[in-house]
Amino acid sequence: MSNTFWTNDPYILFNKNYIFDIWPSSKMTYAEKLNSISRLILVITIVGFVGTSSIRILVVGLVTLIAIYLLHRFHNSKENFSVEGNNVYDLVPTRHSDKVNPSTELSQIVQQEFKEGNKKNPFSNVLLTQINDEPNRLAAPPAFNPNIETKITKDVKKAVQFMNPEINNTDKQLFDSLWDNFTLDNSNRVFYSTPNTRVANDQGAYAKFLYGNMPSAKGSTMEDNIQREKDNYRYTLY
């Protein structure tokens, strides 16, 4: 499978491994679906032009391809990507590199760079068992992203079903109407991912941020004596 969109590599439309993919399926990635639709548009445009010799067919095909490109661009920007020229940057900082492949899906970034929630821990907070079992666990994904927020809601629904196995078909009985889902969203407001979702935070960086090279009045050097005498509030006794 290839996640490359045809604007980044036009030859992907004519690649022998994908040339017969002219109809999108649920197994395809978002980029592959757009590529397959683009191939179908090209086939229809060529066949229509050969059969009718109408320039209008070519114009309609070109406009459709432009619309597909704009749809792909909008989809990337919606998934927290910023585009600068031919480079695409992820607005969510990663551990390895600030640059990501233009065709990288948000779900792949979340799986690689964050600790996803589940029905037992929808907000992916640090559990007591993880302190010993997963001391190097990743941080929770950013809940402000619409896709992450949707997944959290789905995990909460799974948690309700998991904790209430005697209720059959909870999606219909508990979350079937718009009002039920609105009530669920209101209930979720009191829950959140904590500011630190790692087992151990960076205490050294935090201390440096607070104190840095702040002089101490506790020592016996000339600089320490000066700090004591000039009543400087920017020193620490520790």
CSV table of C-alpha atoms in Angstrom, one decimal:
chain,number,residue,atom,x,y,z
A,1,MET,CA,0.0,0.0,0.0
A,2,SER,CA,1.2,3.5,-0.8
A,3,ASN,CA,0.3,6.7,1.1
A,4,THR,CA,1.7,9.0,-1.6
A,5,PHE,CA,-0.8,11.4,-3.1
A,6,TRP,CA,-0.5,12.0,-6.9
A,7,THR,CA,0.4,15.7,-6.5
A,8,ASN,CA,3.6,14.6,-4.8
A,9,ASP,CA,4.3,11.8,-7.3
A,10,PRO,CA,2.2,11.9,-10.4
A,11,TYR,CA,3.6,8.6,-11.6
A,12,ILE,CA,1.7,6.9,-8.7
A,13,LEU,CA,-1.4,7.0,-10.9
A,14,PHE,CA,0.2,4.9,-13.5
A,15,ASN,CA,2.2,2.6,-11.2
A,16,LYS,CA,1.6,-1.0,-12.3
A,17,ASN,CA,0.9,-2.1,-8.7
A,18,TYR,CA,-2.0,0.4,-8.4
A,19,ILE,CA,-3.1,1.1,-11.9
A,20,PHE,CA,-6.2,-1.1,-11.6
A,21,ASP,CA,-7.3,0.6,-8.3
A,22,ILE,CA,-9.9,2.8,-9.8
A,23,TRP,CA,-12.6,2.4,-7.1
A,24,PRO,CA,-12.0,3.3,-3.4
A,25,SER,CA,-12.4,0.7,-0.7
A,26,SER,CA,-12.5,0.7,3.1
A,27,LYS,CA,-9.0,-0.9,3.2
A,28,MET,CA,-7.4,2.0,1.5
A,29,THR,CA,-5.8,5.0,3.1
A,30,TYR,CA,-7.3,8.4,2.5
A,31,ALA,CA,-4.6,9.2,-0.1
A,32,GLU,CA,-5.1,5.9,-1.9
A,33,LYS,CA,-8.9,6.6,-2.1
A,34,LEU,CA,-8.3,10.0,-3.7
A,35,ASN,CA,-5.7,8.4,-6.1
A,36,SER,CA,-8.2,5.7,-7.1
A,37,ILE,CA,-10.9,8.4,-7.7
A,38,SER,CA,-8.4,10.4,-9.8
A,39,ARG,CA,-7.6,7.4,-11.9
A,40,LEU,CA,-11.4,6.8,-12.5
A,41,ILE,CA,-11.8,10.5,-13.5
A,42,LEU,CA,-8.9,10.2,-16.0
A,43,VAL,CA,-10.4,7.1,-17.5
A,44,ILE,CA,-13.8,8.6,-17.9
A,45,THR,CA,-12.3,11.9,-19.3
A,46,ILE,CA,-10.2,10.1,-21.9
A,47,VAL,CA,-13.0,7.8,-23.0
A,48,GLY,CA,-15.5,10.6,-23.1
A,49,PHE,CA,-13.2,12.8,-25.1
A,50,VAL,CA,-12.4,10.1,-27.6
A,51,GLY,CA,-16.1,9.3,-28.0
A,52,THR,CA,-17.3,12.9,-28.3
A,53,SER,CA,-14.2,15.1,-29.1
A,54,SER,CA,-15.7,17.7,-26.8
A,55,ILE,CA,-13.4,20.1,-25.0
A,56,ARG,CA,-16.0,20.4,-22.3
A,57,ILE,CA,-15.2,16.8,-21.2
A,58,LEU,CA,-11.5,17.8,-20.7
A,59,VAL,CA,-12.5,20.9,-18.7
A,60,VAL,CA,-14.8,19.0,-16.5
A,61,GLY,CA,-12.1,16.4,-15.8
A,62,LEU,CA,-9.5,19.0,-15.0
A,63,VAL,CA,-11.9,20.9,-12.7
A,64,THR,CA,-12.7,17.6,-10.9
A,65,LEU,CA,-9.0,16.8,-10.4
A,66,ILE,CA,-8.4,20.3,-9.0
A,67,ALA,CA,-11.3,19.8,-6.6
A,68,ILE,CA,-9.7,16.5,-5.4
A,69,TYR,CA,-6.4,18.3,-4.8
A,70,LEU,CA,-8.2,21.0,-2.7
A,71,LEU,CA,-10.0,18.2,-0.8
A,72,HIS,CA,-6.6,16.6,0.0
A,73,ARG,CA,-5.1,19.9,1.0
A,74,PHE,CA,-8.1,20.7,3.3
A,75,HIS,CA,-7.9,17.2,4.8
A,76,ASN,CA,-4.2,17.7,5.7
A,77,SER,CA,-4.8,21.1,7.3
A,78,LYS,CA,-7.7,19.7,9.3
A,79,GLU,CA,-5.3,17.0,10.7
A,80,ASN,CA,-3.0,19.6,12.2
A,81,PHE,CA,-0.6,19.9,9.2
A,82,SER,CA,0.8,23.2,8.0
A,83,VAL,CA,2.0,23.5,4.4
A,84,GLU,CA,4.9,25.6,3.3
A,85,GLY,CA,5.7,25.3,-0.3
A,86,ASN,CA,6.4,21.6,-1.1
A,87,ASN,CA,7.1,20.8,2.6
A,88,VAL,CA,4.5,19.7,5.1
A,89,TYR,CA,5.1,20.1,8.8
A,90,ASP,CA,3.2,18.6,11.7
A,91,LEU,CA,1.9,21.1,14.2
A,92,VAL,CA,2.1,18.4,16.9
A,93,PRO,CA,5.8,18.1,18.0
A,94,THR,CA,7.3,14.7,17.4
A,95,ARG,CA,10.2,13.0,19.2
A,96,HIS,CA,12.2,12.3,16.1
A,97,SER,CA,11.7,15.1,13.6
A,98,ASP,CA,9.7,18.2,13.1
A,99,LYS,CA,9.2,17.3,9.4
A,100,VAL,CA,6.7,14.6,8.3
A,101,ASN,CA,5.9,13.0,5.0
A,102,PRO,CA,3.2,15.0,3.2
A,103,SER,CA,1.1,11.8,2.9
A,104,THR,CA,1.4,10.8,6.6
A,105,GLU,CA,-1.9,10.1,8.2
A,106,LEU,CA,-2.7,11.6,11.6
A,107,SER,CA,-3.6,8.1,12.9
A,108,GLN,CA,-0.1,6.9,12.1
A,109,ILE,CA,1.5,9.8,14.0
A,110,VAL,CA,-0.7,9.2,17.0
A,111,GLN,CA,0.2,5.5,17.1
A,112,GLN,CA,3.9,6.2,16.8
A,113,GLU,CA,4.3,9.3,19.0
A,114,PHE,CA,1.6,9.0,21.6
A,115,LYS,CA,0.0,6.5,24.0
A,116,GLU,CA,-3.5,6.1,22.8
A,117,GLY,CA,-6.4,5.6,25.1
A,118,ASN,CA,-8.7,2.6,25.3
A,119,LYS,CA,-11.9,1.5,27.0
A,120,LYS,CA,-10.1,1.1,30.3
A,121,ASN,CA,-8.4,4.5,30.1
A,122,PRO,CA,-10.0,6.7,27.5
A,123,PHE,CA,-8.0,9.8,28.4
A,124,SER,CA,-4.7,7.9,28.5
A,125,ASN,CA,-3.7,9.2,31.9
A,126,VAL,CA,-0.9,7.6,33.9
A,127,LEU,CA,-2.3,4.6,35.8
A,128,LEU,CA,-0.7,3.4,39.0
A,129,THR,CA,0.1,0.0,37.4
A,130,GLN,CA,2.0,1.8,34.6
A,131,ILE,CA,4.5,3.3,37.0
A,132,ASN,CA,6.2,-0.1,37.3
A,133,ASP,CA,4.9,-1.8,34.2
A,134,GLU,CA,5.4,1.1,31.7
A,135,PRO,CA,7.9,3.6,33.1
A,136,ASN,CA,8.7,4.8,29.6
A,137,ARG,CA,5.2,5.2,28.3
A,138,LEU,CA,4.5,7.9,25.8
A,139,ALA,CA,2.4,11.0,26.4
A,140,ALA,CA,-1.3,11.1,25.8
A,141,PRO,CA,-2.4,12.4,22.4
A,142,PRO,CA,-3.7,16.0,22.1
A,143,ALA,CA,-7.4,15.9,23.1
A,144,PHE,CA,-8.1,19.3,21.4
A,145,ASN,CA,-7.8,17.6,18.0
A,146,PRO,CA,-11.3,16.8,16.6
A,147,ASN,CA,-10.3,13.3,15.6
A,148,ILE,CA,-8.7,12.5,19.0
A,149,GLU,CA,-11.8,14.0,20.7
A,150,THR,CA,-14.0,11.7,18.7
A,151,LYS,CA,-11.9,8.6,19.6
A,152,ILE,CA,-12.1,9.6,23.3
A,153,THR,CA,-15.9,9.7,23.0
A,154,LYS,CA,-15.9,6.2,21.4
A,155,ASP,CA,-13.6,4.8,24.1
A,156,VAL,CA,-15.9,6.3,26.8
A,157,LYS,CA,-18.9,4.5,25.1
A,158,LYS,CA,-16.9,1.2,25.1
A,159,ALA,CA,-16.0,1.8,28.7
A,160,VAL,CA,-19.7,2.1,29.6
A,161,GLN,CA,-20.4,-1.2,27.8
A,162,PHE,CA,-17.4,-2.8,29.4
A,163,MET,CA,-18.5,-1.9,32.9
A,164,ASN,CA,-22.2,-2.8,32.3
A,165,PRO,CA,-22.1,-6.1,30.4
A,166,GLU,CA,-25.7,-6.8,31.4
A,167,ILE,CA,-26.9,-3.9,29.1
A,168,ASN,CA,-27.3,-5.3,25.6
A,169,ASN,CA,-26.7,-3.1,22.6
A,170,THR,CA,-25.6,0.0,24.5
A,171,ASP,CA,-25.3,2.1,21.3
A,172,LYS,CA,-29.0,1.8,20.8
A,173,GLN,CA,-30.2,1.9,24.4
A,174,LEU,CA,-27.9,4.6,25.8
A,175,PHE,CA,-26.4,6.6,22.9
A,176,ASP,CA,-29.0,6.4,20.2
A,177,SER,CA,-30.4,9.9,20.1
A,178,LEU,CA,-28.8,13.3,19.7
A,179,TRP,CA,-29.8,14.2,23.2
A,180,ASP,CA,-28.1,11.1,24.6
A,181,ASN,CA,-24.9,12.1,22.9
A,182,PHE,CA,-25.2,15.7,24.0
A,183,THR,CA,-25.6,14.5,27.6
A,184,LEU,CA,-22.6,12.3,27.2
A,185,ASP,CA,-20.5,15.2,26.0
A,186,ASN,CA,-21.6,17.3,29.0
A,187,SER,CA,-20.7,14.4,31.3
A,188,ASN,CA,-17.2,14.1,29.7
A,189,ARG,CA,-16.4,17.7,30.5
A,190,VAL,CA,-15.3,16.9,34.1
A,191,PHE,CA,-12.7,14.4,32.8
A,192,TYR,CA,-9.5,15.3,31.1
A,193,SER,CA,-5.9,14.3,30.4
A,194,THR,CA,-3.7,15.6,33.1
A,195,PRO,CA,-0.9,18.2,32.2
A,196,ASN,CA,1.7,15.5,32.5
A,197,THR,CA,0.9,12.1,31.1
A,198,ARG,CA,4.3,10.6,31.4
A,199,VAL,CA,5.4,8.5,34.4
A,200,ALA,CA,8.3,10.9,35.2
A,201,ASN,CA,8.4,14.5,34.1
A,202,ASP,CA,11.6,16.4,33.2
A,203,GLN,CA,12.4,17.7,36.6
A,204,GLY,CA,15.8,19.0,35.6
A,205,ALA,CA,14.4,21.2,32.8
A,206,TYR,CA,11.7,22.4,35.2
A,207,ALA,CA,14.2,23.4,37.8
A,208,LYS,CA,16.4,25.1,35.2
A,209,PHE,CA,13.3,27.0,34.0
A,210,LEU,CA,12.6,28.2,37.6
A,211,TYR,CA,16.0,29.0,38.8
A,212,GLY,CA,18.4,28.9,35.8
A,213,ASN,CA,21.7,30.6,36.8
A,214,MET,CA,20.0,32.4,39.7
A,215,PRO,CA,22.7,33.3,42.3
A,216,SER,CA,22.4,31.9,45.8
A,217,ALA,CA,22.8,33.8,49.0
A,218,LYS,CA,23.6,30.7,50.9
A,219,GLY,CA,27.2,30.4,49.7
A,220,SER,CA,30.3,32.1,50.9
A,221,THR,CA,31.6,33.6,47.7
A,222,MET,CA,31.7,37.3,47.0
A,223,GLU,CA,28.7,37.1,44.7
A,224,ASP,CA,26.7,35.3,47.3
A,225,ASN,CA,27.5,38.0,49.9
A,226,ILE,CA,26.5,40.7,47.4
A,227,GLN,CA,23.1,39.0,46.9
A,228,ARG,CA,22.5,39.0,50.7
A,229,GLU,CA,23.4,42.7,51.1
A,230,LYS,CA,21.6,44.2,48.2
A,231,ASP,CA,18.2,42.7,49.1
A,232,ASN,CA,17.7,41.1,45.7
A,233,TYR,CA,14.5,39.1,45.5
A,234,ARG,CA,16.0,37.2,42.5
A,235,TYR,CA,18.0,34.8,44.7
A,236,THR,CA,17.2,31.6,46.5
A,237,LEU,CA,18.2,30.4,49.9
A,238,TYR,CA,18.3,26.8,48.7
